[in-house]
XYZ file of C-alpha atoms in Angstrom:
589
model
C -18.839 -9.340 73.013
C -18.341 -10.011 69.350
C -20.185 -6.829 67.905
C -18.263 -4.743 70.892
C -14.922 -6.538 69.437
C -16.256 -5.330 65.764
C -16.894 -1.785 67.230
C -13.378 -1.370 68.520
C -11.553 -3.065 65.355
C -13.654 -0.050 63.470
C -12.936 2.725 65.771
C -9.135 1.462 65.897
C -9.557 1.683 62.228
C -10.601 5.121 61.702
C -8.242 6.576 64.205
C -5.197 4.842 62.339
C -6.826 6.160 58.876
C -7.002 9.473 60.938
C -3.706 9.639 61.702
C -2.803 8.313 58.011
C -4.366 11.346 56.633
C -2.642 13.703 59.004
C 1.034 11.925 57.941
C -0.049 12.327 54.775
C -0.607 16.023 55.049
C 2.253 16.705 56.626
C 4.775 15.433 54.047
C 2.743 17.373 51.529
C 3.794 20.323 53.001
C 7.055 19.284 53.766
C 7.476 18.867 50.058
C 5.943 21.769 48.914
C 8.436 23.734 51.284
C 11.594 22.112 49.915
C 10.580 22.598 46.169
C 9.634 26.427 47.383
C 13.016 26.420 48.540
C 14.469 25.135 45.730
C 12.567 27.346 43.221
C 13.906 30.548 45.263
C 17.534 29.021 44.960
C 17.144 29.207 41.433
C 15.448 32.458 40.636
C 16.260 31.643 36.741
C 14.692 28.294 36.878
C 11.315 29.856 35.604
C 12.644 32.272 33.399
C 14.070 28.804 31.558
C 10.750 26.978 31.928
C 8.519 30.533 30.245
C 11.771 30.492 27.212
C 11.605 26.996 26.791
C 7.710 26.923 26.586
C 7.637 29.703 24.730
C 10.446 28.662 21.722
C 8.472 25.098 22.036
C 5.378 26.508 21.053
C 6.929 28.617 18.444
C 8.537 25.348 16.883
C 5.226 23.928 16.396
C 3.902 26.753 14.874
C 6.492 26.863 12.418
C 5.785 22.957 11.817
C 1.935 23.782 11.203
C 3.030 26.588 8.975
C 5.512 24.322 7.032
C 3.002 21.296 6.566
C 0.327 23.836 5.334
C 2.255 25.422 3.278
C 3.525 22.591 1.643
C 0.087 21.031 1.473
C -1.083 23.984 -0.598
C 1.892 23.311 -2.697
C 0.561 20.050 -3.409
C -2.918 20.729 -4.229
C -1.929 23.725 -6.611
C 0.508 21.327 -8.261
C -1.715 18.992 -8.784
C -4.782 21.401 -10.260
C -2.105 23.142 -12.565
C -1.955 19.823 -14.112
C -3.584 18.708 -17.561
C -5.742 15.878 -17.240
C -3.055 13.532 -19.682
C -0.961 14.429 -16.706
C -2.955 12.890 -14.215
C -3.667 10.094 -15.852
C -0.610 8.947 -16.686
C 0.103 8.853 -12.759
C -2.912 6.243 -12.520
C -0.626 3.483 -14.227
C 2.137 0.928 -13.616
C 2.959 -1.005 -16.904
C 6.507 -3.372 -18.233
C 8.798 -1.824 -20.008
C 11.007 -2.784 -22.744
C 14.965 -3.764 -23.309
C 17.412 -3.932 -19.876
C 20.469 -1.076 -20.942
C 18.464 1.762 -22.367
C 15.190 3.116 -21.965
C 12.725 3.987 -24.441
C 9.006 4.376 -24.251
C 7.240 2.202 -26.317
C 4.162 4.192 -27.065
C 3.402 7.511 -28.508
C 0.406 10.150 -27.613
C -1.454 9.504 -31.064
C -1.820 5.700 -29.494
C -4.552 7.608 -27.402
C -6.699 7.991 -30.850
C -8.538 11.113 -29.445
C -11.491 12.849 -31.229
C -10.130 16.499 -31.580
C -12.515 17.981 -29.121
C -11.264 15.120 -26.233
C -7.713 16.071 -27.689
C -7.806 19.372 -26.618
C -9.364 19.255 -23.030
C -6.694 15.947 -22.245
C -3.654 18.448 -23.329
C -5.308 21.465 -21.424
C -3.378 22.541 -18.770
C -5.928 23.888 -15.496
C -3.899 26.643 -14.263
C 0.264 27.611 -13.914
C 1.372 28.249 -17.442
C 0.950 26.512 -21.012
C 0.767 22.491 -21.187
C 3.996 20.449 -22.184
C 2.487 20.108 -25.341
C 1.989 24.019 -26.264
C 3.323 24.037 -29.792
C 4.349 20.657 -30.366
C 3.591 18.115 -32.593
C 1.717 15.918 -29.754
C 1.442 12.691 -31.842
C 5.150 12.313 -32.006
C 5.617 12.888 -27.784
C 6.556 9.837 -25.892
C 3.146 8.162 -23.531
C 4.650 7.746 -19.889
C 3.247 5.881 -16.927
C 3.880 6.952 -13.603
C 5.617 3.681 -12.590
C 7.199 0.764 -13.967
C 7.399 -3.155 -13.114
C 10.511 -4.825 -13.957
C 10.629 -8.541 -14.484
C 13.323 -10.732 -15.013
C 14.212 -9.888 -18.716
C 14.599 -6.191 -17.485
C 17.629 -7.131 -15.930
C 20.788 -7.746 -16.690
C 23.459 -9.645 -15.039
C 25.787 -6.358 -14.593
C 24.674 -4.548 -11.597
C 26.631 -1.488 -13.482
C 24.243 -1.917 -16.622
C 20.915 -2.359 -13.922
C 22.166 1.093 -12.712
C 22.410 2.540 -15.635
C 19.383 1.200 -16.727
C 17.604 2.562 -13.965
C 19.154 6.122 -14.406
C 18.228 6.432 -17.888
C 14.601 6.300 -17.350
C 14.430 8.629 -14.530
C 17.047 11.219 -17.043
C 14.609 10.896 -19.741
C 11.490 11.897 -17.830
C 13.280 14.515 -15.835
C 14.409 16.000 -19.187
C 11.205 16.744 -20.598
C 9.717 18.113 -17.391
C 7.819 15.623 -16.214
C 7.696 13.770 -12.723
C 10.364 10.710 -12.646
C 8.431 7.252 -12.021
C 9.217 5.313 -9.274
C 10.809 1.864 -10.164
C 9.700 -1.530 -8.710
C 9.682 -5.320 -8.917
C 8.721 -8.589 -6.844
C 11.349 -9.288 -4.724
C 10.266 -11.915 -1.892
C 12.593 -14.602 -2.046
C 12.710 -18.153 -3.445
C 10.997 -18.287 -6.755
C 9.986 -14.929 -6.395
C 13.089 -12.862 -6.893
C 13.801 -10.791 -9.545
C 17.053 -9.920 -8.301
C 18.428 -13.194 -8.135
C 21.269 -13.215 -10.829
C 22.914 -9.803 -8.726
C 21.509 -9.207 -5.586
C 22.397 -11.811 -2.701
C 20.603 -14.614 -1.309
C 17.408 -14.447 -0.557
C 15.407 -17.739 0.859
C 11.620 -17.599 0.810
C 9.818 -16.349 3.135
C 8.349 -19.513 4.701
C 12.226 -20.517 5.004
C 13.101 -17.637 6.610
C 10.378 -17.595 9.176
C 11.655 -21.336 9.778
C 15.127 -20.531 10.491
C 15.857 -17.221 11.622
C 14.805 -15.048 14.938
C 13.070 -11.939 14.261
C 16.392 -9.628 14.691
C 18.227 -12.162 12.069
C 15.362 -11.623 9.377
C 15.260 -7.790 9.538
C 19.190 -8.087 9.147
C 18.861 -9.954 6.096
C 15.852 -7.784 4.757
C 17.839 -4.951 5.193
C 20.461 -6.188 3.212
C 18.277 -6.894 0.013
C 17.039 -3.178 0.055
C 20.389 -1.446 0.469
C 21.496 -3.813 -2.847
C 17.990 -2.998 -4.384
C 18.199 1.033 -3.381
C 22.169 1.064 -4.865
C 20.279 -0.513 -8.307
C 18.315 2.096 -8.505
C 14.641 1.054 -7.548
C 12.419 2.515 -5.088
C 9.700 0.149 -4.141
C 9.334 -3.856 -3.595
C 5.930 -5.287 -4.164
C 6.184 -7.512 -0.990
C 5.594 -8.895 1.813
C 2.611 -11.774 0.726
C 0.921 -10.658 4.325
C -1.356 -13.811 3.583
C -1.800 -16.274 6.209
C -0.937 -19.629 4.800
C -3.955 -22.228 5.280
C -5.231 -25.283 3.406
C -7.139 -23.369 0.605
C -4.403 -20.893 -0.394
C -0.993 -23.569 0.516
C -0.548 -24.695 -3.046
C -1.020 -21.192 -4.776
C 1.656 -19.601 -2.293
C 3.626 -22.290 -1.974
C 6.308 -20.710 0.440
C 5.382 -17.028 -0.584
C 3.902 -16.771 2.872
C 5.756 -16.493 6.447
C 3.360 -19.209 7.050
C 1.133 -18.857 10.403
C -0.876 -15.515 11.460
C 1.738 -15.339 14.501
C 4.655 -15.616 12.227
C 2.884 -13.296 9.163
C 2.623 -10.470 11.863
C 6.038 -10.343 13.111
C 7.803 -11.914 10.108
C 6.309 -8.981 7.987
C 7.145 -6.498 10.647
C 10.773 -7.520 9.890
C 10.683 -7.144 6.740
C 9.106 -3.984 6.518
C 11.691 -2.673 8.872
C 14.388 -3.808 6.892
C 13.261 -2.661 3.609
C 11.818 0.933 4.359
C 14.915 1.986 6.732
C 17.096 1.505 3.966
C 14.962 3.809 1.646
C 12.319 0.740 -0.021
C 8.848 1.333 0.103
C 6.516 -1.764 0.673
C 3.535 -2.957 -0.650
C 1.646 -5.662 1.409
C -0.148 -7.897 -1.063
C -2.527 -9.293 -2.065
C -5.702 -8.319 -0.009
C -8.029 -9.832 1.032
C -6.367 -13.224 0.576
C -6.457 -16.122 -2.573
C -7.329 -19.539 -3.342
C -5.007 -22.356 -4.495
C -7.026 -21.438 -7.751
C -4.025 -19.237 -9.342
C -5.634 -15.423 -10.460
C -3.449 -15.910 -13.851
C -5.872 -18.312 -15.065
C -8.903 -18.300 -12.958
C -11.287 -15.912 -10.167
C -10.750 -17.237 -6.924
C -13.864 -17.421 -4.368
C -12.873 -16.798 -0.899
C -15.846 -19.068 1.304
C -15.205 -17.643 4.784
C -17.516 -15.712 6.702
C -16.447 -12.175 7.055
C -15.354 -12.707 11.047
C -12.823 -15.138 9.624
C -11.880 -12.806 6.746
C -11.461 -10.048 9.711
C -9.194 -12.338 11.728
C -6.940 -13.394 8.644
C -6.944 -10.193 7.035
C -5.505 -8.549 10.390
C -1.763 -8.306 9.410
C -3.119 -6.270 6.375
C -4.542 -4.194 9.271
C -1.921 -4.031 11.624
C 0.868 -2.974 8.976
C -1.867 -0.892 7.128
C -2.503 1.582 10.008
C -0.641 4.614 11.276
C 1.850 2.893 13.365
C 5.554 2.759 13.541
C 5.908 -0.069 10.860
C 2.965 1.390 8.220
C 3.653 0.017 4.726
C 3.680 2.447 2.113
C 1.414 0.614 -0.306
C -1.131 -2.258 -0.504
C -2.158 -4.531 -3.546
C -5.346 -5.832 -3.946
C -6.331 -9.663 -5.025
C -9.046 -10.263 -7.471
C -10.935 -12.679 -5.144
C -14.099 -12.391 -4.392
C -15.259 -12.883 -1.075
C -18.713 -14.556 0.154
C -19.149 -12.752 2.963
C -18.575 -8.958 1.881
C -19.647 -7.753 -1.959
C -19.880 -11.318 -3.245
C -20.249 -9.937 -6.911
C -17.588 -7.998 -7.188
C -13.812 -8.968 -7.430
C -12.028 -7.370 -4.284
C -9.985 -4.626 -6.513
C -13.343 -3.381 -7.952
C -15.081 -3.197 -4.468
C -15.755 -0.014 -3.262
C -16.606 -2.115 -0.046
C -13.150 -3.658 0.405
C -10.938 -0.372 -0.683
C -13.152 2.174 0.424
C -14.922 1.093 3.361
C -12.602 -1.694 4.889
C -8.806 -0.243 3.809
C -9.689 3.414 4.065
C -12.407 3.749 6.279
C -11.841 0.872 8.580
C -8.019 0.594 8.408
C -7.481 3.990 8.311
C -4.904 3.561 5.228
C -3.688 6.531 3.466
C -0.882 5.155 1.771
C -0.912 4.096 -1.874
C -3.554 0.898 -3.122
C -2.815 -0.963 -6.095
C -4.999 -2.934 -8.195
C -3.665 -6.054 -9.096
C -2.558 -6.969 -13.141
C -5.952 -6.137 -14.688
C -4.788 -8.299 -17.603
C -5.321 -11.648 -15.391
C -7.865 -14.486 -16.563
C -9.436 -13.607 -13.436
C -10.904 -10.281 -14.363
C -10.838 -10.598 -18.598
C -12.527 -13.376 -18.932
C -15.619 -13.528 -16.138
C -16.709 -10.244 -17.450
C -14.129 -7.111 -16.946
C -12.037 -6.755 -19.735
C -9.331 -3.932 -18.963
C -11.871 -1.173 -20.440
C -14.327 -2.001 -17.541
C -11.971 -2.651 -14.826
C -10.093 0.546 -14.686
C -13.112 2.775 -14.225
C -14.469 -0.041 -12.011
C -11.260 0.380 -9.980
C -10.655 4.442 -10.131
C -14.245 4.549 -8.818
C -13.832 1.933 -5.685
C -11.098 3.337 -4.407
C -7.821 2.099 -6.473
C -4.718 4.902 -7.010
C -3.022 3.063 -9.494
C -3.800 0.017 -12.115
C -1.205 -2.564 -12.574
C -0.852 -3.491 -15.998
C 1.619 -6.495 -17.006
C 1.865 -5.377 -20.205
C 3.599 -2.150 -22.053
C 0.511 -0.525 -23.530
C -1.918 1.187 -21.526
C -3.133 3.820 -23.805
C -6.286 2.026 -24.872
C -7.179 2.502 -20.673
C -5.641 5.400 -20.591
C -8.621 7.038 -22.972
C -11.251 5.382 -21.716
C -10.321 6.960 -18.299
C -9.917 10.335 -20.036
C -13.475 9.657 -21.670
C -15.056 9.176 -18.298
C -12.980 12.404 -16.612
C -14.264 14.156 -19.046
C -18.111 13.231 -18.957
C -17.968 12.615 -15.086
C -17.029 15.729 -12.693
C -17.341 12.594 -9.625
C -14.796 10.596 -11.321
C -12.670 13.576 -12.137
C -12.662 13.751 -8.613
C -11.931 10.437 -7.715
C -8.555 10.699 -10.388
C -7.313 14.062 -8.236
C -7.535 11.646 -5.398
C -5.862 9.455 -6.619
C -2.961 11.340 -8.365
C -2.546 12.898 -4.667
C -2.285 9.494 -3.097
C 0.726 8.702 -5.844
C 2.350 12.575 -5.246
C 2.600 11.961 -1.775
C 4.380 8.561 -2.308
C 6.447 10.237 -4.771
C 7.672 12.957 -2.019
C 8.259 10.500 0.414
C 10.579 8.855 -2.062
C 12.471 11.936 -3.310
C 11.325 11.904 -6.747
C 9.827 15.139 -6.221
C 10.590 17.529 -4.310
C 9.809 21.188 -2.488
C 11.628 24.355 -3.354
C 11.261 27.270 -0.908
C 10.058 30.510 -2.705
C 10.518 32.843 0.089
C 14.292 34.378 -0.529
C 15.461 35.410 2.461
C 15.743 31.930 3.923
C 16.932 30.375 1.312
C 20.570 30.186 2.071
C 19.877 29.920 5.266
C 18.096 26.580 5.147
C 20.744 25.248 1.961
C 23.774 25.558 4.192
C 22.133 24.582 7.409
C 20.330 21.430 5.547
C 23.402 20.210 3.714
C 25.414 20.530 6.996
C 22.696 18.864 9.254
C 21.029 16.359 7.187
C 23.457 14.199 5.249
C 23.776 11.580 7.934
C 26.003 8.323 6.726
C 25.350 9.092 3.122
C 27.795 7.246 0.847
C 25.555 8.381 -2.223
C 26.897 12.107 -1.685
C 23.808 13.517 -0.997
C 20.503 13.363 0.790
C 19.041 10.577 -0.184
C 14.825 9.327 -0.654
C 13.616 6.408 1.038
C 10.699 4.127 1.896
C 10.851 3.542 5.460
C 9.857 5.083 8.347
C 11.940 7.756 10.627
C 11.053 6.243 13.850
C 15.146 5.534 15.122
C 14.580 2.873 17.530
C 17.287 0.418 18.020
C 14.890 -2.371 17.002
C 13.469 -0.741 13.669
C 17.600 0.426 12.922
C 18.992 -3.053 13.639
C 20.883 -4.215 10.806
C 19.094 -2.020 8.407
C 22.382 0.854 8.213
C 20.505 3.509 6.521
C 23.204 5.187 5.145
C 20.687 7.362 3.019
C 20.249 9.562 5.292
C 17.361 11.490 4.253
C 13.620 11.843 4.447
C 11.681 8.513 4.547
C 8.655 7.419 2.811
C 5.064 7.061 3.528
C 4.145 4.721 6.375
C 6.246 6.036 8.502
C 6.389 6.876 12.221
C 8.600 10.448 12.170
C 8.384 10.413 15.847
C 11.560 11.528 18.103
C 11.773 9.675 21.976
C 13.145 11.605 24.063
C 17.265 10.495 24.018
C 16.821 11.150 20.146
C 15.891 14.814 20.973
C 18.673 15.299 23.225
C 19.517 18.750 24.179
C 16.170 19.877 24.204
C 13.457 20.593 26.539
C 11.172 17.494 26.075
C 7.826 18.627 27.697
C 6.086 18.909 24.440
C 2.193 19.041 25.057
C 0.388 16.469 23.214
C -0.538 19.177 20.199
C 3.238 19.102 19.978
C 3.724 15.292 19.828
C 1.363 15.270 17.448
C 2.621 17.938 15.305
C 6.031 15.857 15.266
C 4.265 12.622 14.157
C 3.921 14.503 10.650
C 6.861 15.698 10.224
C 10.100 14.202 8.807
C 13.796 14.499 9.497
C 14.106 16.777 7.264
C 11.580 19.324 7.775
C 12.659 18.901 11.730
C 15.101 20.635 10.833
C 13.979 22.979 8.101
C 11.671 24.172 10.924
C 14.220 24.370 13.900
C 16.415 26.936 11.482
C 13.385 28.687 10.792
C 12.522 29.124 14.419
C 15.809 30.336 14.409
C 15.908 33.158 11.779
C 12.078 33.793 12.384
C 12.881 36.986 14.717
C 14.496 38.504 11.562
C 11.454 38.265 9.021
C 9.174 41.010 8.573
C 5.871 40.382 8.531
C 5.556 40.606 4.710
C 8.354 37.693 4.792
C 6.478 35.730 7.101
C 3.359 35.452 5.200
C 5.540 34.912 1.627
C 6.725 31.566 2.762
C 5.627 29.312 -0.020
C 6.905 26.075 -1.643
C 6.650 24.430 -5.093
C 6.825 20.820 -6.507
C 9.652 19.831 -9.001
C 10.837 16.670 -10.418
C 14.173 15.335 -8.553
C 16.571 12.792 -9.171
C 17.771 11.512 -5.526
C 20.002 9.089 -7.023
C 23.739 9.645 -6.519
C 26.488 8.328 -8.723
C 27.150 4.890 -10.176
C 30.394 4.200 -9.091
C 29.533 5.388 -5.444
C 26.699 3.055 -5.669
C 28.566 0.012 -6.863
C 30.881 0.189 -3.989
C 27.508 0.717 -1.515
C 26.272 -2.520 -3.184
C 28.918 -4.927 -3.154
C 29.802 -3.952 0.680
C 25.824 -4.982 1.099
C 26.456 -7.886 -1.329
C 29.571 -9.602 0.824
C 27.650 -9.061 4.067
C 24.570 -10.932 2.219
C 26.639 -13.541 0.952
C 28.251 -14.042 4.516
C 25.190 -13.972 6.274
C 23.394 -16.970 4.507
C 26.266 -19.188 4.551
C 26.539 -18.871 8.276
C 22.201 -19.146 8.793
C 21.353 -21.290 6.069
C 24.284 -23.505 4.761
């Protein structure tokens, strides 16, 4: 009786699974009738689908065609350039005085032999060198970049602005690419700004006393004063977790916690790179409480742990929506990975953990190689700049305002070395890209048909809330979701920096047909605001090109200036400055 009960509970089974499928198929059909029908009410319904498919796929093509294009821009720029050119894009130094600029050293500084003078002034390719006919000794040496500390500012945000302007004027006037302009501005002791710019707690207070949506308002406050000033970049977040053996040494320079480093730094990031500051996590792959300044830290931890501490460099390293631009590295070293070598000399750590591992492809920094911590346990500046070109490193951080003695020793080794030649070009492209992403140079269309086509269209369509006057660089990313835009009113309005997310959802795209195929999505995720649009007016005018036109398109690189005027700015900084001022009496009074 029970296996006949079993049989019948089966066969009642099947029939009702039977009669499932049969249900099943019916409704199928019934909807494939009623969307038949509907199709053959609308007989223009496809006709919209083949455009729409059609003028999508021809969007992306123009995108390709645009990226490559500009690409090839880059890479010519960058071979047409004379080795002193690249090199100079390798450092970061001080700089002198806080009203004027003036370079402090000269080309003869380099002390050349004549035949290493003439292949450092040679240009590769695109016309004679800067230095064709001129009296070379007497020409101003110029770094690609320039730390400010304290002394470099004054208490007039007016003088900081023109401070700030005069250096980018002076490079701009003798042809060469402006530098891009940064200091340590993290909060507590660590803030440069302190004397102009508005509060700005530490970052273990702020992790202590404000939500997530509260800290990105606040971050985005410091970078619309610091953007109005005139800089481009902030060396910060500390991404470090804070633990016993590093506590002392950071001493509040840390959000505190890996759970509060990951989201704390998210904020910030945000904050800073939406309103047109580029970031630079620091300083990987961790410290001691033994300070670098006077000493080489030894990090003990097996490389697992290192992997699980390390992993906001990771997260904010990667090509997400909240990518930093930049990273710094420490000059630990580490027992578990390369124990030899400081970190920023490893071509383990930079090349095969940041690049390879992280997938980073944003700027790395060397820490100052004029710490205790390299000079004096056997890398003296001379050594650790080749040390660092070769592992990995774009761009050496010197604290001081020389860098010509490094400077020649890294033309020496270009010049013996066709690898290491290579590994400069690498770098200088790393440092180009940044310096697109931040405005400071920029693309000019060649092809003239276009051309006033895509100047009134672009100054109509891309000015957004720009109370500079025009469109504006940044450091951020140009993903506009309401939790990256919170509090962070980017009223640049322009093409944002490297580490970026470019991608559109689909409200932001509104009015067009959003079935792009996932080559299209991807095509989007490298493309700006900027050249969206460059490429939806060509799509536009594309019918009218002949096919001579069409394969003309071409770009070149040239130094900009995105910096509107002063008195525009001042009144775009103190607005930021009140709402500052407001916000930490109400969160931290």
């Amino acid at each position: 009786m029970i296996i006949s009960g079993k049989k019948n509970t089966f066969k009642a089974s099947v029939n009702g699974f039977s009669a499932l499928k049969s249900i099943l198929f019916l409704y199928i059909l019934f909807i494939s009738f009623l969307s038949g029908c509907k199709q053959s009410s609308d007989p223009l319904q496809d006709k919209k689908e083949k455009y729409s498919r059609a003028s999508s796929s021809l969007f992306v093509s123009e995108i390709n065609e645009i990226q490559k294009k500009k690409k090839d821009a880059l890479n010519d720029f960058i071979d047409s350039l004379s080795p002193l050119d690249m090199v100079r894009e390798l450092f970061i130094v001080n700089l002198e005085g806080n009203k004027v600029f003036h370079p402090v050293e000269k080309l003869e500084f380099l002390s050349l032999s004549p035949e290493l003078e003439a292949w450092t002034f040679e240009r590769k390719s695109g016309g004679e060198s800067h230095y064709s006919g001129q009296d070379f000794s007497s020409q101003p040496l110029l770094p690609g970049g320039y730390i400010f500390f304290s002394y470099n500012l004054s208490d007039e945000i007016e003088e900081i602005m023109n401070f700030t302007d005069s250096i980018r004027a002076f490079y701009i006037k003798r042809g060469l690419v402006p530098p891009y302009l940064t200091l340590d501005q993290e909060g507590g002791f660590v803030n440069r700004l302190r004397t102009v710019n508005g509060p700005l707690p530490s970052s273990l207070r702020v992790s202590e006393n404000l939500c997530l949506s509260q800290a990105l308002d606040l971050y985005s406050l410091q970078a619309r004063q610091m953007k109005a000033l005139g800089f481009d970049m902030n060396l910060a977040p500390v991404s470090e977790v804070q633990n016993e053996q590093n506590e002392k040494f950071l001493n509040g320079r840390s959000f505190g916690s890996l759970e509060n480093v990951l989201v704390y730094s998210r904020a910030f990031i945000n904050g800073m790179q939406n309103n047109g500051i580029s970031c630079v996590l620091k300083h990987f792959p961790g410290n001691t409480n033994l300070d670098p300044h006077t000493g080489l830290p030894e990090l003990p931890y097996s490389y697992e742990t290192l992997m699980q501490d390390t992993l906001p460099f990771r997260e904010f390293a990667s090509k997400n929506a909240v990518s930093a631009s930049a990273l710094l590295m420490s000059h630990a070293r580490t027992r578990a990975l390369d124990p030899d070598v400081p970190a920023c000399l490893s071509e383990k750590w930079v090349k095969e953990i940041i690049r390879d591992n992280f997938s980073f492809d944003g700027i790395v920094f060397s820490d100052d190689i004029f710490m205790k911590a390299l000079r004096d346990n056997g890398y003296p500046p001379e050594k650790a700049v080749l040390m660092a070109i070769k592992a990995g490193v774009d761009i050496i951080m010197i604290s001081e305002k020389r860098f010509a003695s490094s400077a020649r020793v890294i033309l020496e080794e270009m010049k013996n070395d066709s690898d290491f030649y290579k590994e400069v070009k690498r770098a200088v492209k790393h440092v180009f890209q940044y310096k697109i992403k931040a405005g400071l140079l920029t693309f000019e269309r060649l092809t003239g048909s276009r051309d006033e086509l895509f100047q009134n269209e672009g100054e109509e369509q891309t000015g957004g809330n720009n109370s500079f006057g025009q469109e504006q660089p940044a450091g951020g990313n140009n993903s506009f979701s309401q939790e990256q835009s919170a509090g962070g009113n980017n009223s640049f309005g322009q093409e944002q920096p490297a580490g970026g997310n470019n991608s559109f959802s689909q409200e932001q795209s509104a009015g067009g047909n959003n079935s792009f195929t996932q080559e299209q999505s991807a095509a989007w995720e490298n493309l700006s605001a900027g050249q969206a649009l460059e490429s939806a007016s060509s799509v536009k005018s594309r019918e009218n090109l002949s096919a001579g036109e069409k394969n003309c398109l071409s770009y070149r690189l040239c130094p900009s200036n995105p910096y509107g005027k002063v008195l525009d700015r001042i009144v775009y900084f103190r607005e930021a400055y009140k709402e500052n001022v407001d916000f930490y009496i109400q969160h931290f009074k």
